[in-house]
mmCIF file of C-alpha atoms in Angstrom:
data_model
loop_
_atom_site.group_PDB
_atom_site.id
_atom_site.type_symbol
_atom_site.label_atom_id
_atom_site.label_comp_id
_atom_site.label_asym_id
_atom_site.label_seq_id
_atom_site.Cartn_x
_atom_site.Cartn_y
_atom_site.Cartn_z
ATOM 1 C CA MET A 1 3.661 39.671 -43.038
ATOM 2 C CA THR A 2 7.320 40.319 -42.327
ATOM 3 C CA THR A 3 8.734 41.657 -39.101
ATOM 4 C CA SER A 4 9.225 45.081 -40.715
ATOM 5 C CA ASP A 5 5.523 45.212 -41.624
ATOM 6 C CA ARG A 6 4.383 44.771 -38.008
ATOM 7 C CA LEU A 7 3.792 47.839 -35.914
ATOM 8 C CA ALA A 8 6.369 48.322 -33.184
ATOM 9 C CA PRO A 9 5.227 49.992 -29.944
ATOM 10 C CA LEU A 10 4.570 53.620 -30.760
ATOM 11 C CA PRO A 11 6.144 56.502 -28.828
ATOM 12 C CA SER A 12 3.649 58.092 -26.451
ATOM 13 C CA VAL A 13 3.992 61.443 -28.219
ATOM 14 C CA ALA A 14 2.818 59.858 -31.466
ATOM 15 C CA LEU A 15 -0.097 58.140 -29.746
ATOM 16 C CA ASN A 16 -1.137 61.407 -28.112
ATOM 17 C CA HIS A 17 -1.320 63.043 -31.545
ATOM 18 C CA LEU A 18 -2.764 60.135 -33.481
ATOM 19 C CA PRO A 19 -4.379 61.332 -36.706
ATOM 20 C CA ARG A 20 -8.031 60.542 -37.194
ATOM 21 C CA HIS A 21 -7.528 60.485 -40.954
ATOM 22 C CA ILE A 22 -4.304 59.647 -42.799
ATOM 23 C CA ALA A 23 -4.084 60.168 -46.559
ATOM 24 C CA PHE A 24 -1.428 58.548 -48.735
ATOM 25 C CA ILE A 25 -0.305 59.652 -52.188
ATOM 26 C CA ALA A 26 1.146 56.314 -53.271
ATOM 27 C CA ASP A 27 3.777 57.428 -55.765
ATOM 28 C CA GLY A 28 6.854 55.794 -57.283
ATOM 29 C CA ASN A 29 5.725 52.327 -58.364
ATOM 30 C CA ARG A 30 6.997 52.617 -61.948
ATOM 31 C CA ARG A 31 10.287 54.257 -60.975
ATOM 32 C CA TRP A 32 10.874 51.593 -58.336
ATOM 33 C CA ALA A 33 10.310 48.854 -60.927
ATOM 34 C CA THR A 34 12.642 50.519 -63.440
ATOM 35 C CA ARG A 35 15.409 50.833 -60.863
ATOM 36 C CA GLN A 36 14.978 47.174 -59.955
ATOM 37 C CA GLY A 37 15.003 46.077 -63.587
ATOM 38 C CA LEU A 38 11.455 44.782 -63.230
ATOM 39 C CA SER A 39 8.328 45.110 -65.330
ATOM 40 C CA ILE A 40 5.886 47.960 -64.805
ATOM 41 C CA GLU A 41 3.212 45.449 -63.767
ATOM 42 C CA THR A 42 5.537 44.078 -61.095
ATOM 43 C CA GLY A 43 5.953 47.638 -59.836
ATOM 44 C CA TYR A 44 2.203 48.046 -59.597
ATOM 45 C CA GLU A 45 1.908 44.716 -57.777
ATOM 46 C CA ALA A 46 4.566 45.768 -55.267
ATOM 47 C CA GLY A 47 2.720 49.049 -54.822
ATOM 48 C CA THR A 48 -0.515 47.164 -54.183
ATOM 49 C CA ALA A 49 1.165 45.188 -51.409
ATOM 50 C CA ALA A 50 2.300 48.483 -49.872
ATOM 51 C CA VAL A 51 -1.271 49.806 -50.009
ATOM 52 C CA HIS A 52 -2.499 46.822 -48.027
ATOM 53 C CA ARG A 53 0.347 47.302 -45.514
ATOM 54 C CA ALA A 54 -0.532 50.948 -45.038
ATOM 55 C CA ILE A 55 -4.240 50.214 -44.594
ATOM 56 C CA ALA A 56 -3.479 47.443 -42.083
ATOM 57 C CA GLN A 57 -1.160 49.771 -40.162
ATOM 58 C CA CYS A 58 -3.862 52.428 -39.930
ATOM 59 C CA ARG A 59 -6.419 49.871 -38.795
ATOM 60 C CA THR A 60 -4.053 48.575 -36.104
ATOM 61 C CA LEU A 61 -3.493 52.110 -34.834
ATOM 62 C CA GLY A 62 -7.195 52.833 -34.576
ATOM 63 C CA VAL A 63 -7.279 55.497 -37.291
ATOM 64 C CA GLN A 64 -10.831 56.376 -38.327
ATOM 65 C CA VAL A 65 -10.183 56.935 -42.045
ATOM 66 C CA ALA A 66 -7.370 55.888 -44.381
ATOM 67 C CA SER A 67 -7.310 57.339 -47.890
ATOM 68 C CA VAL A 68 -5.002 56.187 -50.676
ATOM 69 C CA PHE A 69 -4.565 57.896 -54.053
ATOM 70 C CA ILE A 70 -4.452 55.054 -56.575
ATOM 71 C CA ILE A 71 -5.372 56.469 -60.007
ATOM 72 C CA SER A 72 -5.890 60.122 -60.850
ATOM 73 C CA GLU A 73 -8.374 61.141 -63.498
ATOM 74 C CA ARG A 74 -5.424 62.062 -65.723
ATOM 75 C CA ASN A 75 -3.876 58.597 -65.291
ATOM 76 C CA PHE A 76 -6.572 57.238 -67.615
ATOM 77 C CA ASP A 77 -4.656 59.023 -70.393
ATOM 78 C CA ARG A 78 -1.629 56.756 -69.951
ATOM 79 C CA ALA A 79 -0.450 54.585 -72.807
ATOM 80 C CA PRO A 80 -2.272 51.234 -73.041
ATOM 81 C CA GLU A 81 0.854 49.285 -72.067
ATOM 82 C CA HIS A 82 0.874 51.169 -68.755
ATOM 83 C CA LEU A 83 -2.855 51.625 -68.180
ATOM 84 C CA GLY A 84 -3.753 47.974 -68.793
ATOM 85 C CA PRO A 85 -1.531 46.543 -66.032
ATOM 86 C CA LEU A 86 -2.553 49.380 -63.688
ATOM 87 C CA VAL A 87 -6.247 48.617 -64.127
ATOM 88 C CA LYS A 88 -5.666 44.871 -63.727
ATOM 89 C CA VAL A 89 -3.742 45.308 -60.482
ATOM 90 C CA THR A 90 -6.226 47.905 -59.207
ATOM 91 C CA CYS A 91 -9.065 45.403 -59.609
ATOM 92 C CA GLN A 92 -7.083 42.961 -57.470
ATOM 93 C CA LEU A 93 -6.389 45.699 -54.926
ATOM 94 C CA VAL A 94 -10.051 46.648 -54.603
ATOM 95 C CA ARG A 95 -11.145 43.033 -54.155
ATOM 96 C CA LYS A 96 -8.602 42.399 -51.391
ATOM 97 C CA ALA A 97 -9.355 45.700 -49.676
ATOM 98 C CA ALA A 98 -13.004 44.650 -49.497
ATOM 99 C CA ALA A 99 -12.140 41.141 -48.285
ATOM 100 C CA ASP A 100 -9.932 42.536 -45.492
ATOM 101 C CA ALA A 101 -12.235 45.391 -44.516
ATOM 102 C CA ASP A 102 -13.859 45.920 -41.144
ATOM 103 C CA GLY A 103 -15.401 49.184 -42.344
ATOM 104 C CA PRO A 104 -16.722 50.595 -45.609
ATOM 105 C CA VAL A 105 -14.500 50.697 -48.684
ATOM 106 C CA ARG A 106 -15.391 53.809 -50.636
ATOM 107 C CA ILE A 107 -14.112 54.829 -54.042
ATOM 108 C CA ILE A 108 -13.690 58.568 -54.418
ATOM 109 C CA GLY A 109 -13.393 59.750 -57.996
ATOM 110 C CA GLN A 110 -15.151 59.751 -61.339
ATOM 111 C CA LEU A 111 -15.468 56.420 -63.103
ATOM 112 C CA ASP A 112 -16.912 57.527 -66.426
ATOM 113 C CA ARG A 113 -13.566 56.836 -68.137
ATOM 114 C CA ALA A 114 -12.764 53.681 -66.185
ATOM 115 C CA PRO A 115 -12.928 50.279 -67.942
ATOM 116 C CA GLN A 116 -16.128 48.401 -67.150
ATOM 117 C CA PRO A 117 -14.415 45.482 -65.328
ATOM 118 C CA LEU A 118 -12.920 48.003 -62.890
ATOM 119 C CA VAL A 119 -16.270 49.731 -62.403
ATOM 120 C CA ASP A 120 -17.963 46.383 -61.723
ATOM 121 C CA THR A 121 -15.277 45.421 -59.196
ATOM 122 C CA ILE A 122 -15.647 48.752 -57.420
ATOM 123 C CA ARG A 123 -19.431 48.563 -57.188
ATOM 124 C CA LYS A 124 -19.254 45.053 -55.758
ATOM 125 C CA ALA A 125 -16.650 46.079 -53.149
ATOM 126 C CA GLU A 126 -18.706 49.078 -52.057
ATOM 127 C CA ALA A 127 -21.860 46.993 -51.726
ATOM 128 C CA GLN A 128 -19.996 44.245 -49.877
ATOM 129 C CA THR A 129 -18.635 46.606 -47.212
ATOM 130 C CA ARG A 130 -21.332 49.258 -46.934
ATOM 131 C CA HIS A 131 -22.786 47.819 -43.737
ATOM 132 C CA LEU A 132 -19.451 47.551 -41.866
ATOM 133 C CA THR A 133 -18.726 49.948 -39.006
ATOM 134 C CA GLY A 134 -14.920 49.890 -38.654
ATOM 135 C CA MET A 135 -12.272 52.048 -40.333
ATOM 136 C CA THR A 136 -13.333 53.714 -43.566
ATOM 137 C CA VAL A 137 -11.005 53.127 -46.512
ATOM 138 C CA ASN A 138 -11.135 55.678 -49.327
ATOM 139 C CA LEU A 139 -9.499 54.614 -52.572
ATOM 140 C CA GLY A 140 -8.894 57.493 -54.956
ATOM 141 C CA ILE A 141 -9.622 56.091 -58.416
ATOM 142 C CA GLY A 142 -10.284 58.559 -61.214
ATOM 143 C CA TYR A 143 -9.915 61.301 -58.610
ATOM 144 C CA ASP A 144 -9.228 64.979 -59.304
ATOM 145 C CA GLY A 145 -9.264 67.469 -56.452
ATOM 146 C CA ARG A 146 -10.291 70.460 -58.537
ATOM 147 C CA GLY A 147 -13.148 68.502 -60.029
ATOM 148 C CA ASP A 148 -14.208 67.406 -56.529
ATOM 149 C CA ILE A 149 -14.377 71.045 -55.417
ATOM 150 C CA GLU A 150 -16.138 72.199 -58.589
ATOM 151 C CA ARG A 151 -18.832 69.517 -58.292
ATOM 152 C CA ALA A 152 -19.339 70.276 -54.594
ATOM 153 C CA ALA A 153 -19.588 74.018 -55.286
ATOM 154 C CA ARG A 154 -22.151 73.496 -58.050
ATOM 155 C CA THR A 155 -24.236 71.238 -55.825
ATOM 156 C CA ALA A 156 -24.057 73.683 -52.924
ATOM 157 C CA ALA A 157 -25.027 76.555 -55.201
ATOM 158 C CA LEU A 158 -28.006 74.678 -56.613
ATOM 159 C CA LEU A 159 -29.223 73.670 -53.177
ATOM 160 C CA ASN A 160 -28.746 77.200 -51.836
ATOM 161 C CA ALA A 161 -30.063 79.118 -54.832
ATOM 162 C CA GLY A 162 -30.558 82.728 -53.829
ATOM 163 C CA ASN A 163 -28.585 82.255 -50.608
ATOM 164 C CA ASP A 164 -25.295 84.190 -50.345
ATOM 165 C CA THR A 165 -23.795 81.545 -48.010
ATOM 166 C CA ALA A 166 -23.764 78.727 -50.577
ATOM 167 C CA ALA A 167 -19.979 78.282 -50.233
ATOM 168 C CA LEU A 168 -20.439 77.198 -46.627
ATOM 169 C CA GLY A 169 -21.993 73.982 -47.867
ATOM 170 C CA ILE A 170 -19.093 72.864 -50.057
ATOM 171 C CA SER A 171 -17.589 70.485 -47.492
ATOM 172 C CA GLN A 172 -20.921 68.689 -47.224
ATOM 173 C CA HIS A 173 -20.811 67.762 -50.911
ATOM 174 C CA LEU A 174 -17.202 66.680 -51.378
ATOM 175 C CA ALA A 175 -16.300 63.047 -52.030
ATOM 176 C CA THR A 176 -15.349 62.721 -48.347
ATOM 177 C CA ALA A 177 -18.461 64.380 -46.932
ATOM 178 C CA GLU A 178 -19.234 63.440 -43.305
ATOM 179 C CA GLN A 179 -15.660 62.247 -42.748
ATOM 180 C CA PRO A 180 -12.979 64.057 -40.742
ATOM 181 C CA ASP A 181 -10.535 65.948 -42.944
ATOM 182 C CA PRO A 182 -7.035 64.445 -43.232
ATOM 183 C CA ASP A 183 -4.778 65.317 -40.309
ATOM 184 C CA LEU A 184 -1.730 63.882 -42.079
ATOM 185 C CA VAL A 185 -1.013 63.638 -45.812
ATOM 186 C CA ILE A 186 1.940 61.495 -46.872
ATOM 187 C CA ARG A 187 3.512 61.450 -50.319
ATOM 188 C CA THR A 188 6.276 59.066 -51.286
ATOM 189 C CA SER A 189 8.930 59.041 -54.055
ATOM 190 C CA GLY A 190 10.518 62.385 -53.191
ATOM 191 C CA GLU A 191 7.940 64.515 -55.003
ATOM 192 C CA ARG A 192 6.810 67.602 -53.075
ATOM 193 C CA ARG A 193 3.281 68.206 -54.297
ATOM 194 C CA LEU A 194 -0.284 67.019 -53.709
ATOM 195 C CA SER A 195 -1.136 66.348 -57.370
ATOM 196 C CA GLY A 196 -4.694 67.377 -56.667
ATOM 197 C CA PHE A 197 -5.418 64.854 -53.905
ATOM 198 C CA LEU A 198 -7.984 66.075 -51.358
ATOM 199 C CA LEU A 199 -7.100 69.723 -51.981
ATOM 200 C CA TRP A 200 -9.938 71.314 -50.016
ATOM 201 C CA GLN A 201 -9.818 68.705 -47.283
ATOM 202 C CA SER A 202 -6.056 69.039 -46.671
ATOM 203 C CA ALA A 203 -6.052 72.752 -45.851
ATOM 204 C CA ASP A 204 -4.940 72.158 -42.228
ATOM 205 C CA ALA A 205 -3.170 68.810 -42.673
ATOM 206 C CA THR A 206 0.433 68.051 -41.839
ATOM 207 C CA LEU A 207 2.227 67.397 -45.141
ATOM 208 C CA HIS A 208 4.954 64.754 -44.996
ATOM 209 C CA PHE A 209 7.088 64.032 -48.047
ATOM 210 C CA ASP A 210 9.040 60.774 -47.978
ATOM 211 C CA ASP A 211 11.891 59.992 -50.373
ATOM 212 C CA ARG A 212 11.096 56.258 -50.377
ATOM 213 C CA MET A 213 9.340 54.800 -53.375
ATOM 214 C CA TRP A 214 5.848 53.604 -52.512
ATOM 215 C CA PRO A 215 6.655 49.847 -52.732
ATOM 216 C CA GLU A 216 9.224 50.479 -49.972
ATOM 217 C CA TRP A 217 6.604 51.769 -47.515
ATOM 218 C CA ASP A 218 6.972 50.057 -44.140
ATOM 219 C CA THR A 219 6.558 50.571 -40.412
ATOM 220 C CA THR A 220 9.689 52.702 -40.137
ATOM 221 C CA ALA A 221 8.249 55.075 -42.707
ATOM 222 C CA LEU A 222 4.960 55.273 -40.818
ATOM 223 C CA LEU A 223 6.664 55.983 -37.501
ATOM 224 C CA GLU A 224 8.681 58.783 -39.082
ATOM 225 C CA ALA A 225 5.526 60.332 -40.527
ATOM 226 C CA LEU A 226 3.694 60.091 -37.202
ATOM 227 C CA ALA A 227 6.639 61.722 -35.445
ATOM 228 C CA VAL A 228 6.558 64.628 -37.897
ATOM 229 C CA HIS A 229 2.837 65.048 -37.328
ATOM 230 C CA ALA A 230 3.202 64.826 -33.534
ATOM 231 C CA ALA A 231 5.784 67.622 -33.603
ATOM 232 C CA GLN A 232 3.374 70.045 -35.269
ATOM 233 C CA THR A 233 1.333 72.606 -33.375
ATOM 234 C CA ARG A 234 -1.911 73.292 -35.199
ATOM 235 C CA THR A 235 -3.797 76.368 -34.025
ATOM 236 C CA PHE A 236 -6.351 76.482 -36.860
ATOM 237 C CA GLY A 237 -5.805 80.241 -37.019
ATOM 238 C CA ARG A 238 -6.686 80.821 -33.366
#
């Protein structure tokens, strides 16, 4: 760990508004690699290191839940020369996340299109960490926010057949059920969109868009995001 990866003392205003749940849309690995004249796989590896930094930062802060968008459902349509390295590095990421965990590592997403070695790695990581009681880590792999909502709505409707209040049960059937919704959603690489990540859950979240590429994520970036969140006044419509 370098000096820049360590958490400096946080301003009191940030500590007073510490998010319970921080979600990261980890974007820009391939563009970062291209700009550096490096291979796509090297970009994914650098992005993996940034994921572990972000998770460690959240754990140090005392955040309850850290979520990271790794692979969208649509990413499984990428060309083999891009998907292969991504899957390989994601397996490594999941194994290390489980080894470092003090709380459950949960994969949110649909794995029906995922290669079997990735599925096996995920199942082992979930089983290995299920009993832990520290910070929950959600890894979005094969995740699609619309699909998450659709599945939750269908389940709620089936369980509440004949009841006009079925929609009230949607939150209980999302991939993040029983977790606090994200207070802060961070996207890197200069893109200003959620790309379907935790759509329902992020309705009241602070949205912070960072121009850094994801492999460049560091403590300075985190402090800036926390400062943005601390400056917000959320009334929740009241």
